[in-house]
Amino acid sequence: MVGQRFMENLLKIDVNKQCLISTFCEEPRAAYNRVKLTSYFETRNPSDLSMTGEFDSQGRTSWYDENGIELLLNDKALHLDTKAKTVTGKSGKVIPYDTCVIATGSFPFVPPLPGKQRPGVFVYRTIDDLESMLKYAEENNVTAAAVIGGGLLGLEAAKAVKDMGLESHIIEYAPILMCRQIDQGGHDALVGKIQAMGLKVHCNARTRAIVGSDGSTDNKSMAPVARLTFENEGWADLPVQMVVVSAGIKPRDEVAHGSDIRIGERGGIIVDDQLRTTEKDVYAIGEVALHKNFIYGLIAPGYAMAEVAAKCVTHDNGISRYSEDLPAFTGADLSTKLKLLGCDVASFGINHPAPDDKDVSELVWNDSIGGVYRKLILNKAGTKLRGGILVGDASDYEMLHKLAVKSTSDLTSPASMLLVPPSAQGKAREEPTLVDDPSAQICSCNDVTRETIAQAVKDLGVKGASFAAIKKITRAGTGCGGCEGQVKNVLKQEIEKLGGSLSNHLCEHFTYSRPELMALIRTDSNPSTVDSFDKIIAKYGHGDGCEICKPVIGSILASLGNEMILKEGRDALQDTNDRALANMQRSGTYSVVPRVAGGEILPEQLIVLGEVAKKYKLYTKITGAQRVDLFGAAKHELPDIWEELGEAGFESGHAYGKALRTVKSCVGSTWCRYGVQDSVSFAIRVENRYKGIRSPHKMKSAVSGCTRECAEAQSKDFGLIATENGYNLYVGGNGGSNPVHAQLLATDIDEDTVIQYLDRYIMYYILTADRLERTAVWQKKLPSGKYGGGPIEHLKEVIIEDSLGICKELDTRMAHLVDTYHDEWAEVVKNPELRAKFKQFLNTDEIIEKEQMHELIDMRGQLRPADWPKDGEAQTFWRPPHSDIFANSQKSWVRVGATFEFPVNVGSPILYGNTQLAIFNNAQRGEWYCTQNMCPHKQAFVLSQGIIGDVLGNAKVACPLHKKQFSLSDGAEIGDGDLQLLTFPVKIENDNVYVELPAIPELDAILGTNGLRVSKSDCIDIAGDAIKVPATGRGSSSSSFHQQKLRP
């Protein structure tokens, strides 16, 4: 991190790019934020920790190539020859230098404990360390782990262990935790909060040995970890299967060994105030640098070193000049504010006065019930704040830090006024106190002031100022992350000063977010005024709506009322998949996914699935969620397919909806010799309870019959792992591109209690989550518990303790959804009116087969659609020769149906000759439109299935495949594109619908289905002059770091 910062600072100074930079990086990926290492468990995505952008498959980012930096990944710098001025890497590569900056950091100190060599003993330093811990825990059924070390890193490691779902023990040699930052009172408050989260703390621990599973305590046995033994009298052995050592750090100074560079007695490369070592043209910064006999292990001092070193290096190499004194590193403020295990911990100024310091008086606040401890260190007269310790509530840290460290004036109010924590004054614990002083430090890691953020907001303007942009420009919030709340609040205030606001509006039609709309609708005193989209937009919005707000309102209505989504005009609100009760696939066909609760299926049902697949030529695949997918059904085939499946006992699997998908299970105790509970039966019970319930995003679940976790329950939105006494309930996980491990909500609970907690969790999520927000993201944004511990503690308080007093409402609403369940496909099959919605063309019974619209190819004995060409190639970005292609054609008014036959506020496909058209009955405006049914982007015949609405008052339709939007009045693409639909006039006479169209041969020559069929080879351009747009490419690139070479 410090080396990366040095390079960034150097590049800012070296604007003419006179330096050639090479950087060694021992790890397999470029520089990342180690301070936030525990947050890796939230997504398991290394790029979320990257300091320079997304990692590619080789661990690189584009930043290095863009800045002309040679990045040597997986190559540790082994030897520095100060006479030859070269650095040699592990790969054997030799890099000559003019200036060398050593930023190799530190490595974990491992005490000489017997047994430290065993499998199951880890250090906590890198992403690879975490991955190794996870893999070992999963493969060896680890249930408990010990972390040796109770300092900052030790507590972070303990959190990592807890986030893995393991019993976590903190083993500390000293009498208190974090002895450098806090005292006994702070320790007591911190331990109270840690233990309330289920972690165990063991201080004054004298670890004797790490004992193997074979009982050995020597330094040779490779038997895996089984327990810890202690020298403390009366202490029992601690049974653990994994040990994480985080007992301090040692500078990684070995690259300087063998040179003339002076090393400190206890390690570290000796540097002066300019960070120069004792050898010419060699610098050292960060945790490897020994400055005035002190190693700085915090990020803020390291960044300060990086800034000084960059200025001195460029000065020494003639790139920049300082006419007066050179910049100097004279030490650093070791004040720090952290969030450890969800608990505020801060220390500032002089927090441990020397025993002979006589100018000291103390004020102490010790709220053992609330878990808040504060000690303020003042001068003897009580007129000057010198330092302090804050545990449990550090929301006024910035103000106190400034008074103690930066102010030279006496206090203007009694010191006792500073002692009372904001939370005890009725202020929100989660909102940090903002200081109006422009010079107030907001981000201590990067020394970013309020003024710096304010100026960045002004430079970006109201539209450009976002949290991501502010982080990128100012670096605020890119260190430990503890200041993110402060940064966001300053951003909000500064935008408001410019007359803007941070918008959470759903879309242009509603000035509310989804949670706000949900609250308005569910708490409306007259529910009959908010039971349809038209009523809701009239009461709380404006305009016609769009492809964003309509599905949101449709989901809210389904989550509260649970009425059939295709009845009473609600089909107009549904996204394409919900409207068809099936997932639209590449070719415009659909998939059929019956529910297979818990993965249990009868042989007779498997036979029916095979027969249906053969009859309708469907591509068949077993899913990862223990179901069978049948791909390639035309929309008009769906009712017939589901009628046959329904006769075999199948129900809708709701794979198309933002709803519960599956509850995966292992075979559990019914078959498996390791199973301790009947996971299949319970999975079926859970799935049948929550099936069909609409939510902000899809939900997945699993039930594992034992701790071997074969069903992968911890990667689900909610998951269950069987124990001897019941089940452990995990919530807030998900797989996909950004996997997140679920967090433990409750342990050893019976099935009925699981159901009760799940009812409340799911309903709380439904009522408060944002649009398309998975449970993992929603859960992460929740406040912490009242005693800290992060969002999971808040959920325990809401769901188990009823802290918000809403459990009765949650229970009642869930009971309504369960009681009103209906199989949507069974409703369609038995209802002729609903079944008619699936007719291929409204105006005729004629059928165009799916293979006539998109070529099918054989793959391993099954049919699948030919690949789409890449954008810009033939058969994409179709365009008519010109928008008035039929201007000189003889036209006639063609009746296409009666008005009552066209559903309101949706599109309907019609067939004229071989041409597919889409008729849109926009009842909200009292207007009718006709366009081609083929979306020009990928030549798919799907536009009639898109959601209609308006943008800035202009009627539009959104293509269901890629959401490209087109004006319904003139067919022009809305937004950045320039595609064009052909449109045709519509008139209504005597309740009949007429479209003005050219003769069939002319129309088919341009829009005929046969001529627009997507095939493996280029499509035939019947008109002879369709325009094709060349594809545009994108770049990619490189990444990381440890030690550098400069060559001016």
PDB file of C-alpha atoms in Angstrom, residues 409-626:
ATOM      1  CA  SER A 409      -5.846  27.231  22.723  1.00  0.00           C
ATOM      2  CA  ASP A 410      -7.445  26.489  26.060  1.00  0.00           C
ATOM      3  CA  LEU A 411     -10.815  24.791  26.157  1.00  0.00           C
ATOM      4  CA  THR A 412     -13.703  27.251  25.834  1.00  0.00           C
ATOM      5  CA  SER A 413     -16.142  25.094  27.826  1.00  0.00           C
ATOM      6  CA  PRO A 414     -15.791  22.780  30.822  1.00  0.00           C
ATOM      7  CA  ALA A 415     -13.989  19.543  29.982  1.00  0.00           C
ATOM      8  CA  SER A 416     -16.852  17.575  31.493  1.00  0.00           C
ATOM      9  CA  MET A 417     -18.988  18.701  28.529  1.00  0.00           C
ATOM     10  CA  LEU A 418     -16.636  16.778  26.240  1.00  0.00           C
ATOM     11  CA  LEU A 419     -16.801  13.615  28.279  1.00  0.00           C
ATOM     12  CA  VAL A 420     -20.458  12.700  27.666  1.00  0.00           C
ATOM     13  CA  PRO A 421     -20.698  10.557  24.499  1.00  0.00           C
ATOM     14  CA  PRO A 422     -23.049  11.781  21.760  1.00  0.00           C
ATOM     15  CA  SER A 423     -25.121   8.608  22.107  1.00  0.00           C
ATOM     16  CA  ALA A 424     -25.876   9.538  25.715  1.00  0.00           C
ATOM     17  CA  GLN A 425     -26.988  12.978  24.586  1.00  0.00           C
ATOM     18  CA  GLY A 426     -29.714  11.538  22.378  1.00  0.00           C
ATOM     19  CA  LYS A 427     -27.664  11.831  19.187  1.00  0.00           C
ATOM     20  CA  ALA A 428     -27.587   9.006  16.656  1.00  0.00           C
ATOM     21  CA  ARG A 429     -24.784   6.615  17.366  1.00  0.00           C
ATOM     22  CA  GLU A 430     -24.340   5.749  13.717  1.00  0.00           C
ATOM     23  CA  GLU A 431     -23.989   9.327  12.465  1.00  0.00           C
ATOM     24  CA  PRO A 432     -20.543  10.773  13.053  1.00  0.00           C
ATOM     25  CA  THR A 433     -20.396  14.357  14.300  1.00  0.00           C
ATOM     26  CA  LEU A 434     -19.473  16.665  11.426  1.00  0.00           C
ATOM     27  CA  VAL A 435     -17.074  19.511  12.021  1.00  0.00           C
ATOM     28  CA  ASP A 436     -17.692  22.677   9.978  1.00  0.00           C
ATOM     29  CA  ASP A 437     -14.060  23.793  10.141  1.00  0.00           C
ATOM     30  CA  PRO A 438     -12.610  23.510   6.599  1.00  0.00           C
ATOM     31  CA  SER A 439      -9.302  22.329   8.040  1.00  0.00           C
ATOM     32  CA  ALA A 440     -10.915  19.495   9.999  1.00  0.00           C
ATOM     33  CA  GLN A 441      -9.407  16.141   9.133  1.00  0.00           C
ATOM     34  CA  ILE A 442     -12.034  13.784   7.724  1.00  0.00           C
ATOM     35  CA  CYS A 443      -9.767  10.944   6.564  1.00  0.00           C
ATOM     36  CA  SER A 444      -6.809  10.319   8.854  1.00  0.00           C
ATOM     37  CA  CYS A 445      -5.301   7.584   6.663  1.00  0.00           C
ATOM     38  CA  ASN A 446      -4.793  10.016   3.784  1.00  0.00           C
ATOM     39  CA  ASP A 447      -4.893  13.309   5.716  1.00  0.00           C
ATOM     40  CA  VAL A 448      -7.891  14.600   3.777  1.00  0.00           C
ATOM     41  CA  THR A 449      -9.603  17.693   5.168  1.00  0.00           C
ATOM     42  CA  ARG A 450     -13.169  18.823   4.793  1.00  0.00           C
ATOM     43  CA  GLU A 451     -11.954  21.666   2.588  1.00  0.00           C
ATOM     44  CA  THR A 452     -10.335  19.197   0.177  1.00  0.00           C
ATOM     45  CA  ILE A 453     -13.604  17.277  -0.204  1.00  0.00           C
ATOM     46  CA  ALA A 454     -15.615  20.490  -0.536  1.00  0.00           C
ATOM     47  CA  GLN A 455     -13.345  21.714  -3.329  1.00  0.00           C
ATOM     48  CA  ALA A 456     -13.599  18.387  -5.130  1.00  0.00           C
ATOM     49  CA  VAL A 457     -17.410  18.630  -5.004  1.00  0.00           C
ATOM     50  CA  LYS A 458     -17.252  22.127  -6.499  1.00  0.00           C
ATOM     51  CA  ASP A 459     -14.899  20.978  -9.245  1.00  0.00           C
ATOM     52  CA  LEU A 460     -17.086  17.985 -10.122  1.00  0.00           C
ATOM     53  CA  GLY A 461     -20.362  19.862  -9.924  1.00  0.00           C
ATOM     54  CA  VAL A 462     -23.715  18.596  -8.697  1.00  0.00           C
ATOM     55  CA  LYS A 463     -24.109  16.001 -11.440  1.00  0.00           C
ATOM     56  CA  GLY A 464     -20.587  14.643 -11.282  1.00  0.00           C
ATOM     57  CA  ALA A 465     -20.075  14.549  -7.515  1.00  0.00           C
ATOM     58  CA  SER A 466     -20.551  11.011  -6.255  1.00  0.00           C
ATOM     59  CA  PHE A 467     -18.981   9.051  -3.410  1.00  0.00           C
ATOM     60  CA  ALA A 468     -16.952   6.998  -5.890  1.00  0.00           C
ATOM     61  CA  ALA A 469     -15.693  10.148  -7.635  1.00  0.00           C
ATOM     62  CA  ILE A 470     -14.761  11.822  -4.343  1.00  0.00           C
ATOM     63  CA  LYS A 471     -12.838   8.724  -3.231  1.00  0.00           C
ATOM     64  CA  LYS A 472     -10.939   8.626  -6.499  1.00  0.00           C
ATOM     65  CA  ILE A 473      -9.988  12.328  -6.493  1.00  0.00           C
ATOM     66  CA  THR A 474      -9.280  12.923  -2.797  1.00  0.00           C
ATOM     67  CA  ARG A 475      -8.469   9.343  -1.621  1.00  0.00           C
ATOM     68  CA  ALA A 476     -10.791   9.927   1.338  1.00  0.00           C
ATOM     69  CA  GLY A 477     -12.262   6.601   2.439  1.00  0.00           C
ATOM     70  CA  THR A 478      -9.711   4.476   0.564  1.00  0.00           C
ATOM     71  CA  GLY A 479      -7.676   3.527   3.651  1.00  0.00           C
ATOM     72  CA  CYS A 480      -9.246   1.763   6.598  1.00  0.00           C
ATOM     73  CA  GLY A 481     -12.743   2.848   5.562  1.00  0.00           C
ATOM     74  CA  GLY A 482     -13.632   4.181   8.997  1.00  0.00           C
ATOM     75  CA  CYS A 483     -14.353   7.646   7.624  1.00  0.00           C
ATOM     76  CA  GLU A 484     -16.796   6.603   4.897  1.00  0.00           C
ATOM     77  CA  GLY A 485     -19.793   7.872   6.859  1.00  0.00           C
ATOM     78  CA  GLN A 486     -18.085  11.225   7.375  1.00  0.00           C
ATOM     79  CA  VAL A 487     -17.132  11.509   3.719  1.00  0.00           C
ATOM     80  CA  LYS A 488     -20.677  10.772   2.577  1.00  0.00           C
ATOM     81  CA  ASN A 489     -22.121  13.317   4.979  1.00  0.00           C
ATOM     82  CA  VAL A 490     -19.699  16.025   3.847  1.00  0.00           C
ATOM     83  CA  LEU A 491     -20.505  15.137   0.235  1.00  0.00           C
ATOM     84  CA  LYS A 492     -24.231  15.453   0.941  1.00  0.00           C
ATOM     85  CA  GLN A 493     -23.845  18.810   2.677  1.00  0.00           C
ATOM     86  CA  GLU A 494     -21.577  20.273   0.009  1.00  0.00           C
ATOM     87  CA  ILE A 495     -23.893  19.185  -2.807  1.00  0.00           C
ATOM     88  CA  GLU A 496     -26.794  20.804  -0.964  1.00  0.00           C
ATOM     89  CA  LYS A 497     -24.777  24.024  -0.687  1.00  0.00           C
ATOM     90  CA  LEU A 498     -24.562  24.014  -4.488  1.00  0.00           C
ATOM     91  CA  GLY A 499     -28.334  23.681  -4.700  1.00  0.00           C
ATOM     92  CA  GLY A 500     -28.365  19.967  -5.484  1.00  0.00           C
ATOM     93  CA  SER A 501     -29.108  16.799  -3.592  1.00  0.00           C
ATOM     94  CA  LEU A 502     -28.086  13.146  -3.577  1.00  0.00           C
ATOM     95  CA  SER A 503     -31.063  11.585  -5.312  1.00  0.00           C
ATOM     96  CA  ASN A 504     -32.498   8.227  -4.349  1.00  0.00           C
ATOM     97  CA  HIS A 505     -35.473   8.642  -6.668  1.00  0.00           C
ATOM     98  CA  LEU A 506     -36.714   5.470  -8.284  1.00  0.00           C
ATOM     99  CA  CYS A 507     -37.022   7.121 -11.710  1.00  0.00           C
ATOM    100  CA  GLU A 508     -38.348  10.317 -13.251  1.00  0.00           C
ATOM    101  CA  HIS A 509     -41.905   9.294 -12.348  1.00  0.00           C
ATOM    102  CA  PHE A 510     -41.435   8.842  -8.591  1.00  0.00           C
ATOM    103  CA  THR A 511     -39.444  11.038  -6.227  1.00  0.00           C
ATOM    104  CA  TYR A 512     -39.150   8.147  -3.807  1.00  0.00           C
ATOM    105  CA  SER A 513     -36.935   5.110  -3.396  1.00  0.00           C
ATOM    106  CA  ARG A 514     -38.426   1.623  -3.354  1.00  0.00           C
ATOM    107  CA  PRO A 515     -38.343   1.398   0.487  1.00  0.00           C
ATOM    108  CA  GLU A 516     -40.068   4.772   0.712  1.00  0.00           C
ATOM    109  CA  LEU A 517     -42.748   3.758  -1.788  1.00  0.00           C
ATOM    110  CA  MET A 518     -43.258   0.480   0.040  1.00  0.00           C
ATOM    111  CA  ALA A 519     -43.711   2.385   3.308  1.00  0.00           C
ATOM    112  CA  LEU A 520     -46.187   4.824   1.741  1.00  0.00           C
ATOM    113  CA  ILE A 521     -48.257   2.036   0.209  1.00  0.00           C
ATOM    114  CA  ARG A 522     -48.284  -0.369   3.153  1.00  0.00           C
ATOM    115  CA  THR A 523     -49.100   2.373   5.691  1.00  0.00           C
ATOM    116  CA  ASP A 524     -51.725   4.188   3.605  1.00  0.00           C
ATOM    117  CA  SER A 525     -54.838   4.707   5.714  1.00  0.00           C
ATOM    118  CA  ASN A 526     -57.038   3.802   2.746  1.00  0.00           C
ATOM    119  CA  PRO A 527     -55.581   0.706   1.016  1.00  0.00           C
ATOM    120  CA  SER A 528     -58.165   0.895  -1.784  1.00  0.00           C
ATOM    121  CA  THR A 529     -56.459   4.076  -3.024  1.00  0.00           C
ATOM    122  CA  VAL A 530     -53.129   2.319  -3.574  1.00  0.00           C
ATOM    123  CA  ASP A 531     -54.115  -1.100  -4.942  1.00  0.00           C
ATOM    124  CA  SER A 532     -53.156  -0.491  -8.577  1.00  0.00           C
ATOM    125  CA  PHE A 533     -50.388   1.193 -10.516  1.00  0.00           C
ATOM    126  CA  ASP A 534     -52.708   3.857 -11.908  1.00  0.00           C
ATOM    127  CA  LYS A 535     -53.841   4.835  -8.410  1.00  0.00           C
ATOM    128  CA  ILE A 536     -50.316   4.819  -6.991  1.00  0.00           C
ATOM    129  CA  ILE A 537     -48.795   6.954  -9.760  1.00  0.00           C
ATOM    130  CA  ALA A 538     -51.713   9.369  -9.511  1.00  0.00           C
ATOM    131  CA  LYS A 539     -51.215   9.692  -5.755  1.00  0.00           C
ATOM    132  CA  TYR A 540     -47.443   9.603  -5.414  1.00  0.00           C
ATOM    133  CA  GLY A 541     -45.972  10.093  -8.912  1.00  0.00           C
ATOM    134  CA  HIS A 542     -46.619  11.528 -12.359  1.00  0.00           C
ATOM    135  CA  GLY A 543     -46.471  10.555 -16.030  1.00  0.00           C
ATOM    136  CA  ASP A 544     -47.032   7.124 -17.526  1.00  0.00           C
ATOM    137  CA  GLY A 545     -44.353   5.163 -15.708  1.00  0.00           C
ATOM    138  CA  CYS A 546     -41.518   3.173 -17.252  1.00  0.00           C
ATOM    139  CA  GLU A 547     -39.626  -0.121 -17.292  1.00  0.00           C
ATOM    140  CA  ILE A 548     -38.115   0.752 -13.881  1.00  0.00           C
ATOM    141  CA  CYS A 549     -41.072   1.836 -11.776  1.00  0.00           C
ATOM    142  CA  LYS A 550     -43.725  -0.455 -13.219  1.00  0.00           C
ATOM    143  CA  PRO A 551     -42.030  -3.716 -12.164  1.00  0.00           C
ATOM    144  CA  VAL A 552     -41.219  -2.193  -8.777  1.00  0.00           C
ATOM    145  CA  ILE A 553     -44.859  -1.289  -8.149  1.00  0.00           C
ATOM    146  CA  GLY A 554     -45.914  -4.666  -9.500  1.00  0.00           C
ATOM    147  CA  SER A 555     -43.564  -6.382  -7.062  1.00  0.00           C
ATOM    148  CA  ILE A 556     -44.768  -4.267  -4.124  1.00  0.00           C
ATOM    149  CA  LEU A 557     -48.396  -5.065  -4.892  1.00  0.00           C
ATOM    150  CA  ALA A 558     -47.566  -8.784  -5.164  1.00  0.00           C
ATOM    151  CA  SER A 559     -45.581  -8.704  -1.909  1.00  0.00           C
ATOM    152  CA  LEU A 560     -48.449  -7.097  -0.030  1.00  0.00           C
ATOM    153  CA  GLY A 561     -51.596  -8.425  -1.719  1.00  0.00           C
ATOM    154  CA  ASN A 562     -50.352 -11.542  -3.528  1.00  0.00           C
ATOM    155  CA  GLU A 563     -52.983 -11.468  -6.266  1.00  0.00           C
ATOM    156  CA  MET A 564     -52.479 -13.136  -9.638  1.00  0.00           C
ATOM    157  CA  ILE A 565     -49.932 -10.965 -11.475  1.00  0.00           C
ATOM    158  CA  LEU A 566     -51.546 -11.361 -14.932  1.00  0.00           C
ATOM    159  CA  LYS A 567     -55.037 -10.301 -13.920  1.00  0.00           C
ATOM    160  CA  GLU A 568     -56.734  -6.892 -13.834  1.00  0.00           C
ATOM    161  CA  GLY A 569     -54.059  -5.152 -15.888  1.00  0.00           C
ATOM    162  CA  ARG A 570     -51.194  -6.175 -13.635  1.00  0.00           C
ATOM    163  CA  ASP A 571     -49.508  -7.913 -16.577  1.00  0.00           C
ATOM    164  CA  ALA A 572     -48.655  -4.415 -17.895  1.00  0.00           C
ATOM    165  CA  LEU A 573     -46.445  -3.893 -14.846  1.00  0.00           C
ATOM    166  CA  GLN A 574     -44.452  -7.071 -15.170  1.00  0.00           C
ATOM    167  CA  ASP A 575     -41.006  -7.355 -16.614  1.00  0.00           C
ATOM    168  CA  THR A 576     -40.825  -9.629 -19.638  1.00  0.00           C
ATOM    169  CA  ASN A 577     -40.145 -12.819 -17.701  1.00  0.00           C
ATOM    170  CA  ASP A 578     -42.974 -12.308 -15.217  1.00  0.00           C
ATOM    171  CA  ARG A 579     -45.384 -11.371 -17.991  1.00  0.00           C
ATOM    172  CA  ALA A 580     -44.624 -14.665 -19.779  1.00  0.00           C
ATOM    173  CA  LEU A 581     -44.209 -16.646 -16.528  1.00  0.00           C
ATOM    174  CA  ALA A 582     -40.975 -17.861 -18.096  1.00  0.00           C
ATOM    175  CA  ASN A 583     -37.456 -16.587 -18.726  1.00  0.00           C
ATOM    176  CA  MET A 584     -36.906 -15.124 -22.183  1.00  0.00           C
ATOM    177  CA  GLN A 585     -33.774 -16.580 -23.771  1.00  0.00           C
ATOM    178  CA  ARG A 586     -31.439 -15.459 -26.553  1.00  0.00           C
ATOM    179  CA  SER A 587     -33.634 -16.436 -29.460  1.00  0.00           C
ATOM    180  CA  GLY A 588     -36.786 -14.871 -28.033  1.00  0.00           C
ATOM    181  CA  THR A 589     -37.915 -18.291 -26.839  1.00  0.00           C
ATOM    182  CA  TYR A 590     -38.470 -19.180 -23.198  1.00  0.00           C
ATOM    183  CA  SER A 591     -37.321 -21.678 -20.590  1.00  0.00           C
ATOM    184  CA  VAL A 592     -39.561 -23.951 -18.566  1.00  0.00           C
ATOM    185  CA  VAL A 593     -38.447 -24.649 -14.980  1.00  0.00           C
ATOM    186  CA  PRO A 594     -40.824 -26.711 -12.823  1.00  0.00           C
ATOM    187  CA  ARG A 595     -40.413 -26.596  -9.078  1.00  0.00           C
ATOM    188  CA  VAL A 596     -38.569 -29.569  -7.609  1.00  0.00           C
ATOM    189  CA  ALA A 597     -38.837 -28.804  -3.899  1.00  0.00           C
ATOM    190  CA  GLY A 598     -35.714 -29.791  -2.020  1.00  0.00           C
ATOM    191  CA  GLY A 599     -34.402 -31.527  -5.151  1.00  0.00           C
ATOM    192  CA  GLU A 600     -36.709 -34.508  -4.567  1.00  0.00           C
ATOM    193  CA  ILE A 601     -38.430 -35.853  -7.686  1.00  0.00           C
ATOM    194  CA  LEU A 602     -40.413 -38.981  -8.591  1.00  0.00           C
ATOM    195  CA  PRO A 603     -39.236 -41.278 -11.393  1.00  0.00           C
ATOM    196  CA  GLU A 604     -42.613 -40.796 -13.125  1.00  0.00           C
ATOM    197  CA  GLN A 605     -42.043 -37.032 -13.112  1.00  0.00           C
ATOM    198  CA  LEU A 606     -38.607 -37.433 -14.659  1.00  0.00           C
ATOM    199  CA  ILE A 607     -40.193 -39.466 -17.448  1.00  0.00           C
ATOM    200  CA  VAL A 608     -42.781 -36.742 -18.091  1.00  0.00           C
ATOM    201  CA  LEU A 609     -40.046 -34.113 -18.287  1.00  0.00           C
ATOM    202  CA  GLY A 610     -38.271 -36.192 -20.905  1.00  0.00           C
ATOM    203  CA  GLU A 611     -41.445 -36.762 -22.914  1.00  0.00           C
ATOM    204  CA  VAL A 612     -42.336 -33.051 -22.888  1.00  0.00           C
ATOM    205  CA  ALA A 613     -38.802 -32.081 -23.900  1.00  0.00           C
ATOM    206  CA  LYS A 614     -38.885 -34.498 -26.860  1.00  0.00           C
ATOM    207  CA  LYS A 615     -42.371 -33.414 -27.938  1.00  0.00           C
ATOM    208  CA  TYR A 616     -41.568 -29.697 -28.026  1.00  0.00           C
ATOM    209  CA  LYS A 617     -37.889 -30.048 -29.054  1.00  0.00           C
ATOM    210  CA  LEU A 618     -36.587 -28.488 -25.842  1.00  0.00           C
ATOM    211  CA  TYR A 619     -32.957 -28.387 -24.802  1.00  0.00           C
ATOM    212  CA  THR A 620     -32.639 -30.051 -21.381  1.00  0.00           C
ATOM    213  CA  LYS A 621     -30.173 -29.308 -18.636  1.00  0.00           C
ATOM    214  CA  ILE A 622     -29.802 -30.094 -14.936  1.00  0.00           C
ATOM    215  CA  THR A 623     -29.281 -26.866 -12.992  1.00  0.00           C
ATOM    216  CA  GLY A 624     -26.904 -26.214 -10.101  1.00  0.00           C
ATOM    217  CA  ALA A 625     -29.946 -25.815  -7.882  1.00  0.00           C
ATOM    218  CA  GLN A 626     -31.249 -29.358  -8.318  1.00  0.00           C
TER     219      GLN A 626
END
